[in-house]
Every structure is written in structure tokens, then in C-alpha cells.
Short mmCIF file of C-alpha atoms and ligand atoms in Angstrom, two decimals:
data_model
loop_
_atom_site.label_atom_id
_atom_site.label_comp_id
_atom_site.label_asym_id
_atom_site.label_seq_id
_atom_site.Cartn_x
_atom_site.Cartn_y
_atom_site.Cartn_z
CA MET A 1 74.60 217.68 157.68
CA SER A 2 70.84 218.71 158.25
CA ASN A 3 69.83 220.15 161.39
CA ASN A 4 66.17 219.46 160.81
CA THR A 5 64.76 222.51 162.43
CA LYS A 6 62.43 223.41 159.62
CA LYS A 7 58.77 223.56 159.14
CA GLN A 8 57.31 220.08 158.84
CA LEU A 9 55.72 218.89 155.51
CA PRO A 10 52.49 216.63 155.58
CA SER A 11 53.51 213.12 155.88
CA GLY A 12 53.06 210.62 152.95
CA LEU A 13 54.14 212.99 150.19
CA ALA A 14 55.09 211.32 146.81
CA THR A 15 58.50 211.76 145.32
CA GLU A 16 57.63 214.36 142.85
CA THR A 17 56.26 216.58 145.58
CA LEU A 18 59.19 216.05 147.95
CA ALA A 19 61.56 216.89 145.04
CA VAL A 20 60.30 220.42 144.79
CA ARG A 21 59.14 220.99 148.39
CA ALA A 22 61.49 219.11 150.91
CA GLY A 23 64.20 221.11 152.72
CA MET A 24 62.63 224.64 151.92
CA ASP A 25 63.72 227.20 154.61
CA ARG A 26 62.55 230.72 153.76
CA THR A 27 64.36 233.70 155.07
CA HIS A 28 62.68 236.82 156.41
CA HIS A 29 62.65 238.11 152.85
CA ARG A 30 59.85 235.67 152.01
CA GLU A 31 61.73 234.56 148.66
CA HIS A 32 59.82 231.69 146.79
CA SER A 33 62.86 230.19 145.28
CA GLU A 34 65.66 229.08 147.57
CA ALA A 35 68.16 231.77 148.70
CA MET A 36 71.97 230.84 148.13
CA TYR A 37 74.09 231.29 151.02
CA LEU A 38 77.49 232.29 149.60
CA THR A 39 79.12 232.77 153.09
CA SER A 40 82.11 230.85 154.54
CA SER A 41 81.22 231.68 158.03
CA PHE A 42 78.40 232.74 160.33
CA VAL A 43 78.29 235.31 163.16
CA PHE A 44 76.87 234.91 166.81
CA GLU A 45 74.73 237.11 169.03
CA ASN A 46 77.38 237.06 171.71
CA ALA A 47 80.35 235.02 173.14
CA ALA A 48 78.02 232.76 174.99
CA GLN A 49 76.24 231.70 171.78
CA ALA A 50 79.57 231.18 169.93
CA ALA A 51 80.76 228.78 172.73
CA VAL A 52 77.62 226.49 172.69
CA MET A 53 77.46 226.45 168.88
CA PHE A 54 81.36 225.78 168.72
CA SER A 55 81.06 223.01 171.08
CA GLY A 56 77.87 221.50 169.44
CA GLU A 57 75.88 221.85 172.52
CA GLU A 58 73.42 223.91 170.44
CA GLU A 59 72.72 223.42 166.71
CA GLY A 60 73.60 226.22 164.34
CA ASN A 61 75.82 227.24 161.53
CA VAL A 62 79.35 227.98 162.50
CA TYR A 63 81.67 227.67 159.39
CA ALA A 64 80.76 226.35 155.89
CA ARG A 65 83.28 223.43 156.18
CA PHE A 66 80.68 222.22 158.87
CA THR A 67 77.41 223.31 157.62
CA ASN A 68 75.87 225.85 155.23
CA PRO A 69 72.08 226.30 154.78
CA SER A 70 72.34 225.60 150.93
CA VAL A 71 74.07 222.43 151.57
CA THR A 72 71.53 221.55 154.24
CA LEU A 73 68.55 222.08 151.74
CA PHE A 74 70.11 219.70 149.28
CA GLU A 75 70.71 217.26 151.97
CA GLU A 76 67.28 217.30 153.22
CA ARG A 77 65.77 217.08 149.88
CA LEU A 78 67.85 214.10 148.77
CA ALA A 79 67.16 212.23 152.14
CA ALA A 80 63.60 212.77 151.46
CA LEU A 81 63.84 211.28 148.11
CA GLU A 82 65.91 208.21 149.07
CA GLY A 83 63.67 207.62 152.24
CA ALA A 84 66.75 208.07 154.43
CA GLU A 85 66.85 209.41 158.04
CA ALA A 86 69.75 211.72 157.02
CA CYS A 87 72.04 212.85 154.33
CA ILE A 88 75.44 214.38 154.00
CA ALA A 89 76.69 216.17 150.88
CA THR A 90 80.39 216.14 149.59
CA ALA A 91 82.28 217.88 146.87
CA SER A 92 82.12 215.04 144.44
CA GLY A 93 80.85 211.46 144.19
CA MET A 94 84.32 209.98 144.75
CA ALA A 95 84.61 212.33 147.91
CA ALA A 96 81.18 210.71 149.13
CA ILE A 97 82.46 207.07 148.56
CA THR A 98 85.97 207.91 150.12
CA ALA A 99 84.27 209.68 153.37
CA MET A 100 81.66 206.98 153.58
CA ILE A 101 84.53 204.21 153.85
CA MET A 102 87.13 206.31 155.89
CA ALA A 103 84.32 207.17 158.55
CA ASN A 104 83.17 203.76 159.00
CA LEU A 105 86.16 201.38 158.52
CA SER A 106 89.55 201.18 160.08
CA ALA A 107 92.84 199.51 159.12
CA GLY A 108 92.44 195.73 159.32
CA ASP A 109 88.81 195.80 158.10
CA HIS A 110 87.54 194.17 154.79
CA ILE A 111 85.24 195.22 151.93
CA ILE A 112 83.48 192.97 149.57
CA ALA A 113 82.65 194.88 146.16
CA SER A 114 81.48 194.04 142.78
CA LYS A 115 84.15 193.86 140.05
CA SER A 116 82.11 196.02 137.61
CA LEU A 117 82.50 199.53 139.42
CA PHE A 118 83.23 203.20 138.43
CA GLY A 119 87.03 203.31 137.51
CA SER A 120 87.94 205.54 140.16
CA THR A 121 86.18 203.51 142.73
CA ILE A 122 88.06 200.40 141.65
CA GLN A 123 91.30 202.48 142.11
CA LEU A 124 90.27 203.73 145.52
CA LEU A 125 89.49 200.09 146.66
CA GLY A 126 92.14 198.31 144.86
CA THR A 127 95.25 200.62 145.31
CA ILE A 128 94.66 203.51 147.77
CA LEU A 129 92.80 201.88 150.57
CA PRO A 130 95.18 198.80 150.94
CA ARG A 131 97.97 201.35 151.87
CA PHE A 132 95.91 202.18 154.92
CA GLY A 133 95.13 198.48 155.75
CA ILE A 134 91.70 198.15 154.24
CA GLU A 135 91.48 195.31 151.82
CA THR A 136 88.80 194.61 149.26
CA SER A 137 87.69 191.46 147.51
CA PHE A 138 86.11 191.76 144.17
CA VAL A 139 83.18 189.53 143.34
CA SER A 140 80.47 189.03 140.58
CA LEU A 141 77.77 191.60 140.77
CA THR A 142 75.22 189.14 139.64
CA ASP A 143 76.12 186.17 141.95
CA PRO A 144 74.97 186.84 145.66
CA ALA A 145 76.73 183.41 146.41
CA GLU A 146 79.99 184.75 145.58
CA TRP A 147 79.50 187.64 148.22
CA ALA A 148 78.29 185.24 150.77
CA ALA A 149 81.48 183.08 150.24
CA ALA A 150 83.80 186.04 150.49
CA ILE A 151 82.77 187.15 153.92
CA ARG A 152 85.55 187.01 156.49
CA PRO A 153 85.44 187.71 160.20
CA ASN A 154 86.84 191.21 159.56
CA THR A 155 84.32 192.05 156.73
CA ARG A 156 82.60 195.47 157.55
CA LEU A 157 81.13 196.53 154.20
CA LEU A 158 79.45 195.25 151.22
CA PHE A 159 79.63 197.67 148.28
CA CYS A 160 77.78 197.52 144.86
CA GLU A 161 76.83 199.78 141.84
CA THR A 162 73.70 198.78 140.05
CA PRO A 163 73.01 198.85 137.07
CA SER A 164 76.65 198.40 136.24
CA ASN A 165 78.64 200.38 133.77
CA PRO A 166 78.54 199.87 130.70
CA LEU A 167 76.99 196.42 130.54
CA THR A 168 73.89 197.12 132.74
CA GLU A 169 74.31 194.05 134.75
CA ILE A 170 71.90 194.17 137.86
CA GLY A 171 72.84 193.40 141.53
CA ASP A 172 70.15 191.88 143.65
CA ILE A 173 70.00 194.48 146.45
CA ALA A 174 67.60 192.58 148.62
CA ALA A 175 69.69 189.38 148.24
CA LEU A 176 72.94 191.24 149.28
CA ALA A 177 71.08 193.15 152.15
CA ALA A 178 70.02 189.79 153.48
CA ILE A 179 73.69 188.61 153.56
CA ALA A 180 74.77 191.83 155.05
CA MET A 181 72.22 191.47 157.79
CA ARG A 182 73.19 187.76 158.47
CA HIS A 183 76.79 188.88 159.02
CA GLU A 184 76.13 192.13 160.74
CA VAL A 185 77.96 194.09 158.06
CA LEU A 186 76.78 197.29 156.23
CA LEU A 187 75.54 197.33 152.66
CA ALA A 188 76.24 200.42 150.43
CA VAL A 189 74.78 200.95 147.12
CA ASP A 190 76.03 203.44 144.48
CA ASN A 191 72.49 204.63 143.21
CA CYS A 192 74.18 207.02 140.58
CA PHE A 193 72.56 205.29 137.60
CA CYS A 194 68.90 204.95 138.74
CA THR A 195 68.44 207.76 141.22
CA PRO A 196 65.88 207.38 143.87
CA VAL A 197 63.22 207.99 141.03
CA LEU A 198 63.79 204.54 139.51
CA GLN A 199 65.27 202.62 142.63
CA LYS A 200 65.14 203.02 146.21
CA PRO A 201 67.92 200.70 147.76
CA MET A 202 66.93 201.50 151.37
CA ASP A 203 63.53 200.15 150.78
CA LEU A 204 65.27 197.01 149.65
CA GLY A 205 67.45 196.71 152.86
CA ALA A 206 70.69 198.79 151.94
CA ASP A 207 72.09 200.71 154.88
CA ILE A 208 73.84 203.40 152.94
CA VAL A 209 73.28 204.88 149.50
CA VAL A 210 76.03 206.99 147.74
CA HIS A 211 75.60 209.30 144.93
CA SER A 212 77.53 211.16 142.31
CA ALA A 213 75.41 214.14 142.35
CA THR A 214 77.47 215.34 139.19
CA LYS A 215 75.33 212.86 137.05
CA TYR A 216 71.40 212.79 137.12
CA LEU A 217 70.90 214.70 140.37
CA ASP A 218 72.27 217.81 138.64
CA GLY A 219 71.22 216.35 135.40
CA GLN A 220 72.36 219.28 133.29
CA GLY A 221 76.03 218.79 133.38
CA ARG A 222 76.95 221.88 135.36
CA VAL A 223 78.55 221.00 138.63
CA LEU A 224 80.34 218.27 140.74
CA GLY A 225 78.77 216.93 143.85
CA GLY A 226 78.17 213.86 145.92
CA ALA A 227 76.15 212.56 148.91
CA VAL A 228 75.78 209.88 151.39
CA CYS A 229 72.32 208.81 152.62
CA ALA A 230 72.04 206.70 155.75
CA ASN A 231 70.81 206.59 159.40
CA LYS A 232 71.72 209.44 161.80
CA ALA A 233 74.54 207.67 163.43
CA ILE A 234 76.24 206.72 160.24
CA VAL A 235 75.87 210.24 158.68
CA GLU A 236 77.08 211.76 162.14
CA LYS A 237 80.43 209.83 161.68
CA ILE A 238 80.89 210.93 158.08
CA PHE A 239 79.96 214.51 159.25
CA VAL A 240 82.86 214.45 161.78
CA PHE A 241 85.23 213.01 159.02
CA LEU A 242 84.32 215.57 156.50
CA ARG A 243 84.36 218.57 158.91
CA THR A 244 87.88 217.56 159.77
CA THR A 245 89.21 216.65 156.19
CA GLY A 246 87.31 219.21 154.14
CA PRO A 247 85.87 217.78 151.02
CA THR A 248 82.49 219.37 151.48
CA LEU A 249 79.98 220.51 148.96
CA SER A 250 80.09 224.35 148.01
CA ALA A 251 77.02 226.56 148.62
CA PHE A 252 76.92 227.37 144.95
CA ASN A 253 76.95 223.70 143.87
CA ALA A 254 74.41 222.77 146.38
CA TRP A 255 72.03 225.44 145.33
CA VAL A 256 72.45 224.20 141.78
CA LEU A 257 71.87 220.47 142.81
CA GLY A 258 68.83 221.55 144.87
CA LYS A 259 67.30 222.92 141.83
CA GLY A 260 68.43 219.86 139.78
CA LEU A 261 66.32 217.69 142.17
CA GLU A 262 63.26 219.69 141.40
CA THR A 263 63.05 218.07 137.85
CA LEU A 264 64.73 214.81 138.64
CA ALA A 265 61.60 212.61 138.54
CA ILE A 266 60.34 214.11 135.21
CA ARG A 267 63.82 213.89 133.64
CA MET A 268 64.52 210.45 134.63
CA ARG A 269 61.14 209.07 133.56
CA ALA A 270 61.58 210.81 130.00
CA GLN A 271 65.19 209.73 129.59
CA SER A 272 64.47 206.07 130.67
CA ALA A 273 61.40 206.03 128.43
CA ALA A 274 63.44 207.38 125.62
CA ALA A 275 66.17 204.86 126.17
CA LEU A 276 63.65 202.03 126.12
CA GLU A 277 62.50 203.12 122.54
CA LEU A 278 65.95 203.37 121.31
CA ALA A 279 67.06 200.09 122.99
CA GLN A 280 64.06 198.29 121.27
CA TRP A 281 64.92 200.07 117.87
CA LEU A 282 68.50 198.93 118.05
CA GLU A 283 67.81 195.44 118.99
CA ALA A 284 65.84 195.11 115.69
CA HIS A 285 68.54 196.99 113.68
CA PRO A 286 70.35 194.60 111.22
CA ALA A 287 73.80 196.32 111.87
CA VAL A 288 73.56 195.72 115.72
CA GLU A 289 74.83 192.40 117.25
CA ARG A 290 73.54 192.95 120.81
CA VAL A 291 71.85 195.40 123.06
CA TYR A 292 72.44 195.75 126.85
CA TYR A 293 69.42 197.27 128.51
CA PRO A 294 67.66 196.28 131.67
CA GLY A 295 64.21 197.22 130.20
CA LEU A 296 64.43 194.52 127.24
CA PRO A 297 63.04 190.96 127.99
CA SER A 298 66.34 189.89 126.26
CA HIS A 299 68.31 191.16 129.41
CA PRO A 300 69.51 188.17 131.42
CA GLN A 301 68.12 189.85 134.59
CA TYR A 302 65.03 191.43 133.14
CA ALA A 303 62.82 189.80 135.70
CA LEU A 304 65.00 191.33 138.71
CA ALA A 305 65.18 194.79 136.95
CA GLN A 306 61.41 194.70 136.71
CA ARG A 307 61.10 193.87 140.46
CA GLN A 308 63.93 196.16 141.67
CA GLN A 309 63.63 199.23 139.42
CA SER A 310 60.64 201.20 138.29
CA GLY A 311 62.38 201.91 134.67
CA GLY A 312 65.30 200.56 132.82
CA GLY A 313 67.27 203.85 133.22
CA ALA A 314 68.91 205.98 130.60
CA ILE A 315 72.10 204.03 129.77
CA VAL A 316 72.11 201.72 126.61
CA SER A 317 74.99 199.87 125.44
CA PHE A 318 75.18 197.92 122.23
CA GLU A 319 77.55 196.05 120.07
CA VAL A 320 77.91 196.91 116.36
CA LYS A 321 78.59 194.21 113.82
CA GLY A 322 82.17 194.54 112.29
CA GLY A 323 84.21 195.15 115.32
CA LYS A 324 86.00 198.30 116.43
CA ASP A 325 86.06 200.27 112.95
CA ALA A 326 82.19 199.65 112.73
CA ALA A 327 81.77 200.91 116.13
CA TRP A 328 83.99 204.05 115.49
CA ARG A 329 82.24 204.75 112.37
CA VAL A 330 79.00 205.21 114.43
CA VAL A 331 80.71 207.60 116.78
CA ASP A 332 82.60 209.64 113.96
CA SER A 333 79.21 209.80 111.85
CA CYS A 334 77.15 211.49 114.59
CA GLN A 335 76.30 215.16 113.90
CA LEU A 336 74.35 215.58 117.13
CA LEU A 337 75.35 213.33 119.96
CA SER A 338 78.19 214.43 122.13
CA ILE A 339 81.27 212.19 122.05
CA THR A 340 82.12 212.02 125.62
CA ALA A 341 82.25 209.56 128.68
CA ASN A 342 80.11 211.54 130.83
CA LEU A 343 76.53 210.72 131.65
CA GLY A 344 73.27 212.06 133.33
CA ASP A 345 73.13 215.10 131.10
CA THR A 346 70.15 216.41 129.12
CA ARG A 347 72.25 215.81 126.02
CA THR A 348 72.79 212.36 124.84
CA THR A 349 76.33 211.18 125.06
CA LEU A 350 78.04 208.26 123.16
CA THR A 351 81.35 206.66 124.03
CA HIS A 352 83.50 203.46 122.81
CA PRO A 353 84.41 202.14 126.33
CA ALA A 354 87.22 199.88 125.09
CA SER A 355 89.26 202.99 123.97
CA THR A 356 88.00 205.56 126.61
CA THR A 357 86.65 204.53 130.03
CA HIS A 358 88.12 201.03 129.78
CA GLY A 359 91.19 201.90 127.66
CA ARG A 360 93.96 201.56 130.34
CA ILE A 361 93.30 198.08 131.31
CA THR A 362 94.93 195.17 129.48
CA PRO A 363 92.99 193.51 126.50
CA GLU A 364 92.56 190.47 128.62
CA ALA A 365 91.06 192.26 131.58
CA ARG A 366 88.72 193.94 129.11
CA ALA A 367 87.85 190.71 127.72
CA ALA A 368 87.10 189.28 131.16
CA ALA A 369 85.00 192.37 131.94
CA GLY A 370 83.01 191.60 128.65
CA ILE A 371 83.91 194.97 127.15
CA LYS A 372 84.21 194.14 123.40
CA ASP A 373 85.86 196.28 120.81
CA ASN A 374 82.49 196.79 119.09
CA LEU A 375 80.76 198.03 122.09
CA LEU A 376 79.19 201.50 122.36
CA ARG A 377 77.62 203.08 125.49
CA MET A 378 75.02 205.79 125.00
CA ALA A 379 73.56 207.82 128.01
CA VAL A 380 70.28 209.11 126.63
CA GLY A 381 69.31 212.58 127.10
CA LEU A 382 66.25 214.77 126.36
CA GLU A 383 66.53 215.23 122.72
CA SER A 384 63.68 213.85 120.50
CA VAL A 385 64.05 210.09 120.08
CA ILE A 386 63.76 210.38 116.30
CA ASP A 387 66.53 212.75 116.16
CA ILE A 388 68.76 210.53 118.27
CA ARG A 389 67.74 207.67 116.10
CA ASN A 390 68.56 209.59 112.75
CA ASP A 391 71.95 210.60 114.28
CA LEU A 392 72.90 206.87 115.09
CA SER A 393 71.57 205.79 111.56
CA LEU A 394 74.20 207.96 110.04
CA GLY A 395 76.98 205.52 110.84
CA LEU A 396 74.80 202.20 110.79
CA PRO A 397 74.55 200.48 107.51
CA ALA A 398 70.85 199.80 107.07
C1 PLP B 401 80.74 209.54 138.14
C2 PLP B 401 80.56 208.37 139.05
C3 PLP B 401 81.11 208.39 140.28
C4 PLP B 401 82.16 209.44 140.69
O1 PLP B 401 81.49 210.77 140.77
P1 PLP B 401 82.31 212.12 140.70
O2 PLP B 401 81.23 213.09 140.85
O3 PLP B 401 82.74 212.24 139.22
O4 PLP B 401 83.47 212.12 141.78
C5 PLP B 401 80.95 207.27 141.18
N1 PLP B 401 80.02 206.31 140.93
C6 PLP B 401 79.42 206.25 139.57
C7 PLP B 401 78.52 205.17 139.25
C8 PLP B 401 79.71 207.28 138.62
O5 PLP B 401 79.18 207.29 137.44
#
């Protein structure tokens, strides 16, 4: 959790500037790049200082399960980018989502969440939290009326991920925020796919933003991490939960993620622009049946995406003519793209959701979710668009 004792930056700075400047705290060595604080504990001047810092009467680092300067830097930088009052980092994206819920909800409380969520998030909400008395109703991401209708007296949290994976459906954050405000419940948005560079959920009324920093915030496929951005009161509750239960971010990973944020804006814009070019090319390709990309006018929620996001993002999904065999042929013909379900890397990845990320659910459930056997999901990286196109062409009959 950030202590906010640092030199103030001028106000009104742009995202790009905050990404490379926010959170900096030089030591007496006057280093230009951030120091990495590989230390598990911190020493005190005397017994009295130890006492006031342990009690929390005075702010200061005590033990790295509580705070660490490398972690604080990443938290302050991400809070600045999301336009949040505060931020708290976690060991992974799932730790962020779990801590956010465990710190704010109790047995007997109710969550409303979109159906199309990250697999482990569905597992958490659908099977683990019910054992602790927290129930979730799953509703359509694209229909705010379903959310409003699912509200109960014990509802405490609305939770969505937009755009969704892999079909890139868009949730209307402002509409969900209005429902949350009317019923005095919290709205949390998983902003993993867009990052604050392309979408600022808090500006649209969200109370909480959660991140898997493992994806675009690192952006180079190196470390796991997560974060929750919110107001100080919510972040303080999560801090107490994390300090006690321990899934905190390591100093090393925090340092890597802080550097990742420095190039986030330039990477996101480049990857999003490349994704749009590839989506347009795929849409015109005779071997492609359908393309799912929020930046294409053919996307059912193109207008909402234009309003809510400043780019379509880097995830392009598409259906290949000829069923599963044709889709697998594209994957197996690639000489360049990585066959992996990971996303948010500088290297373009390609996956067949029906047999990987969505392979363990029944064919009926898959059909209901709209995941067809001929669907492929591509997470566009930083290679040349021409090289990516040539690689896909190897398995797509002209
Ligand atoms: C990967 C991912 C997560 C989980 O993050 P981890 O860092 O792997 O724990 C949560 N939400 C979304 C949208 C993701 O893509």
C-alpha cells in the first residue's frame, strides 16, 4: 500500500508522462532508474520508532508482507494511470480478485457477475466462495437490464470483465455504474484487456479496478502480478487482508512491473493498431467466416466500444471456414506465432479456445457461450503486421 510521502509531480500530467515518472523515490545514491529493494524486513532507529511503526501510528516500512518500496512504486504508478486514489499490489491477478472480494464481502453477501469471465474467476465465484457463504448470480455482460433484475437486498458487488475473452463482447461500464449507485453496491471492473491506456473504468463510475499485471502491465511475459485500484478506504481494507493472509507482490516482480508500465502506452497503442489492421485483413479473407474485434464496424457493440475505449485492444478472435480441422490447420501451419493461451506479450500468441481455455466445459456449455469449434483467438504482439499476416496465411486457403 502506498504511503504517499514522495515528491509531488506537477498536476494534470498525461498518461504517458505518469507512466514513466509517477511513484519515483530516489535514495541518497541519486540513481536515475528505480532501485530494487530486495529486503524482507526493515530496521528501526530505536525501540520507540519500532513501536510506533509496528502500531501503525507512524507510517514506515516494517516487513515486506506489509509494504516494500519497490511494491509501493508500482502501486503509485498504476494508481496514477487509472486515476485512482490508491492501489494495492498482489502476487497475481487471481490474488487481486480474491483479496478484493474477501476484504469487502462477508458470508451472506451476494455478487452479480458477467458470465464471460476469466476461467479461474468463474471457478472462484462459482465453487470456492459459495463454501464461505458468498453466492454469485451470472448474467449477460451485454444486457444491463439483467444486472438490474438480479439485484437482491444482500447484493454487495457487481463484477465484470470488458472486453470479454475470447469473443470481445463489451460491457457498458457507465450503465453498470448507474445500477451500482442506485442500489448502493460496488462496481468492480477487471481492466486486464484494455489497461488504463485504452479504458479508464473509474472515469466511467467504477469503484474498483482489478488487474492481472501478468498480462499487458508487464507486457513482456516475465512475471506474475496483480493489483486493485480503488479509494483509500477500500484499499486499506484489502491491505489489512493481504498483510494478514500474505499473497503480496514480491519486490523483484514489482520492480519488473514498474518498468513494464513505462512502456505500456506505446505498446498498447502499437498492439491495438496492429490488431485493427489484422482484423480488417481477416474480415476480408475468403477463408474466414467471422471476426470478433471491437474496433470493426461489424462488431455488434462498435458504437459503445468507440465511446468507452480509445482503441479496440490487441485481442482478435475469428472463425475459420471448415470447422475444427481448418482452425487447427491455421495453428499448426504457423512458423512464427506462439501456440499458447497466454496474452499481453510482445510476441503474438494463437490459441484454439474450444480445446484449450474452454476445453473442460461441456460442448453444450461451450455452444451456449458462443465458443465454436472453428474459433481462434489471437493476442497481437509487436512483430510486423506483414510477418503476422504471412504466418496466418500459411494455414488459410487463399
Ligand atoms: C490472466 C487473467 C486473470 C488472472 O491473472 P493471473 O495473474 O494469471 O492470476 C484475471 N483476469 C483476466 C482477464 C486475465 O486475463
